[in-house]
Amino acid sequence: MAPLKAPKDGDTAARGITPSAALSRLVTMRKRADFQRATRAAHVAKPGFILQMRKRRSDEATAPEAIRVGFTCSKKVGNAVARNRAKRRLREVARLALLDLGQPGHDYVLIGRKGATASLPFAQLQSDFVKALDVLHGIKA
């Protein structure tokens, strides 16, 4: 079997393939101040994680249509291997749901929980994330 060849520069653009507009709206938060502002906002605790959400002010530098998301796990979650596994799972949960259910102009922070984020079934994490979004968005109480 021959190895796959990487596309040449501009190959996908020449065929008219453009990345999804929704993918460009999801931005990862990196600055401590952004996480601290989210700490003072609304949150929902689920068995596998805590989800915080805040609406950004209009004077903030980020594009107003962007959905920002951040991930954090403290050392209580475990060693570096356990924290990285937990964050990988949280990133995938957010990627699958936030593009459809996230609201533009909002920041979301997912916080891993000790002994649960890395071990709960992935389907449960997904359903809990959707339920938490519904609560934060005021759809279900």
Coordinates of C-alpha atoms in Angstrom, one line a residue:
M1 CA 0.0 0.0 0.0
A2 CA 1.4 3.4 -1.0
P3 CA 1.6 6.1 1.6
L4 CA -0.9 9.0 1.4
K5 CA 0.4 12.2 0.0
A6 CA -0.1 15.5 1.7
P7 CA -2.2 18.1 -0.3
K8 CA -0.2 20.8 -2.1
D9 CA -0.6 24.3 -1.0
G10 CA -3.9 25.7 -2.2
D11 CA -5.1 22.3 -3.3
T12 CA -8.2 22.3 -1.1
A13 CA -8.9 26.0 -2.0
A14 CA -8.6 25.2 -5.7
R15 CA -11.3 22.5 -5.3
G16 CA -13.6 25.0 -3.5
I17 CA -13.4 23.3 -0.1
T18 CA -13.6 25.8 2.7
P19 CA -13.4 25.1 6.4
S20 CA -16.7 25.3 8.3
A21 CA -17.6 28.8 9.4
A22 CA -18.5 27.3 12.8
L23 CA -15.0 26.0 13.3
S24 CA -13.6 29.4 13.0
R25 CA -15.9 30.7 15.7
L26 CA -14.5 28.4 18.4
V27 CA -11.5 30.0 20.1
T28 CA -9.4 28.6 23.0
M29 CA -8.9 30.8 26.0
R30 CA -5.3 31.0 27.2
K31 CA -5.0 34.0 29.5
R32 CA -5.4 33.7 33.3
A33 CA -7.5 36.9 33.4
D34 CA -10.1 35.3 31.1
F35 CA -10.4 32.2 33.4
Q36 CA -10.7 34.5 36.5
R37 CA -13.6 36.5 34.9
A38 CA -15.4 33.2 34.1
T39 CA -15.0 32.1 37.8
R40 CA -17.3 34.9 38.9
A41 CA -20.0 33.9 36.3
A42 CA -22.8 31.4 36.3
H43 CA -21.8 27.7 36.7
V44 CA -23.2 24.2 36.7
A45 CA -21.6 21.2 38.5
K46 CA -22.0 17.8 37.0
P47 CA -20.4 14.5 38.2
G48 CA -17.6 14.7 35.6
F49 CA -16.9 18.4 35.3
I50 CA -17.9 21.9 36.3
L51 CA -19.0 24.2 33.4
Q52 CA -18.8 28.0 33.8
M53 CA -20.3 30.5 31.3
R54 CA -20.1 34.2 31.0
K55 CA -21.3 36.7 28.4
R56 CA -18.4 38.9 27.2
R57 CA -18.7 42.6 27.3
S58 CA -18.9 44.5 24.0
D59 CA -15.6 46.3 24.7
E60 CA -13.5 43.1 24.9
A61 CA -11.0 42.6 22.1
T62 CA -12.4 39.2 20.9
A63 CA -14.7 39.0 17.9
P64 CA -18.3 39.3 19.1
E65 CA -19.4 36.2 17.1
A66 CA -16.6 34.0 18.5
I67 CA -17.3 31.3 21.1
R68 CA -14.4 31.0 23.5
V69 CA -13.7 27.9 25.5
G70 CA -11.1 27.1 28.2
F71 CA -10.1 23.9 29.9
T72 CA -8.5 23.4 33.3
C73 CA -7.6 20.6 35.7
S74 CA -5.9 21.1 39.0
K75 CA -3.3 18.8 40.5
K76 CA -6.1 17.3 42.6
V77 CA -7.2 15.5 39.4
G78 CA -4.0 13.5 39.4
N79 CA -0.6 13.5 37.9
A80 CA 0.2 15.1 34.5
V81 CA -0.9 12.0 32.6
A82 CA -4.3 12.0 34.3
R83 CA -4.8 15.8 33.9
N84 CA -3.9 15.6 30.2
R85 CA -6.3 12.7 29.6
A86 CA -9.1 14.6 31.4
K87 CA -8.5 17.7 29.4
R88 CA -8.5 15.7 26.1
R89 CA -11.9 14.3 27.0
L90 CA -13.2 17.7 27.9
R91 CA -11.9 19.2 24.6
E92 CA -13.7 16.6 22.6
V93 CA -16.9 17.0 24.5
A94 CA -16.8 20.8 23.9
R95 CA -15.8 20.4 20.3
L96 CA -18.8 18.1 19.6
A97 CA -21.4 20.2 21.3
L98 CA -20.4 23.9 21.5
L99 CA -20.4 24.5 17.7
D100 CA -24.1 23.7 17.6
L101 CA -25.3 24.7 21.1
G102 CA -22.8 27.4 22.2
Q103 CA -23.9 31.0 22.0
P104 CA -21.8 33.6 20.2
G105 CA -20.2 36.2 22.5
H106 CA -19.9 33.8 25.4
D107 CA -17.0 32.2 27.2
Y108 CA -17.2 28.6 28.5
V109 CA -14.7 27.1 30.9
L110 CA -14.7 23.3 31.7
I111 CA -13.0 22.2 34.9
G112 CA -12.1 18.6 35.4
R113 CA -13.1 16.8 38.6
K114 CA -11.0 14.4 40.6
G115 CA -11.6 10.7 39.8
A116 CA -14.5 11.4 37.4
T117 CA -13.5 13.3 34.3
A118 CA -11.1 10.6 33.1
S119 CA -13.1 7.6 34.2
L120 CA -16.8 8.3 33.4
P121 CA -18.2 6.9 30.2
F122 CA -17.8 9.4 27.3
A123 CA -21.5 9.2 26.5
Q124 CA -22.3 10.4 30.0
L125 CA -19.9 13.3 29.8
Q126 CA -21.6 14.3 26.5
S127 CA -25.1 14.1 27.8
D128 CA -24.1 16.0 31.1
F129 CA -22.5 18.7 29.0
V130 CA -25.6 19.2 26.9
K131 CA -27.7 19.3 30.1
A132 CA -25.4 21.8 31.7
L133 CA -25.5 24.1 28.6
D134 CA -29.3 23.9 28.7
V135 CA -29.3 25.0 32.4
L136 CA -26.9 27.9 31.8
H137 CA -28.8 29.1 28.7
G138 CA -32.1 29.0 30.6
I139 CA -33.7 26.3 28.5
K140 CA -34.3 23.9 31.4
A141 CA -34.2 24.5 35.1

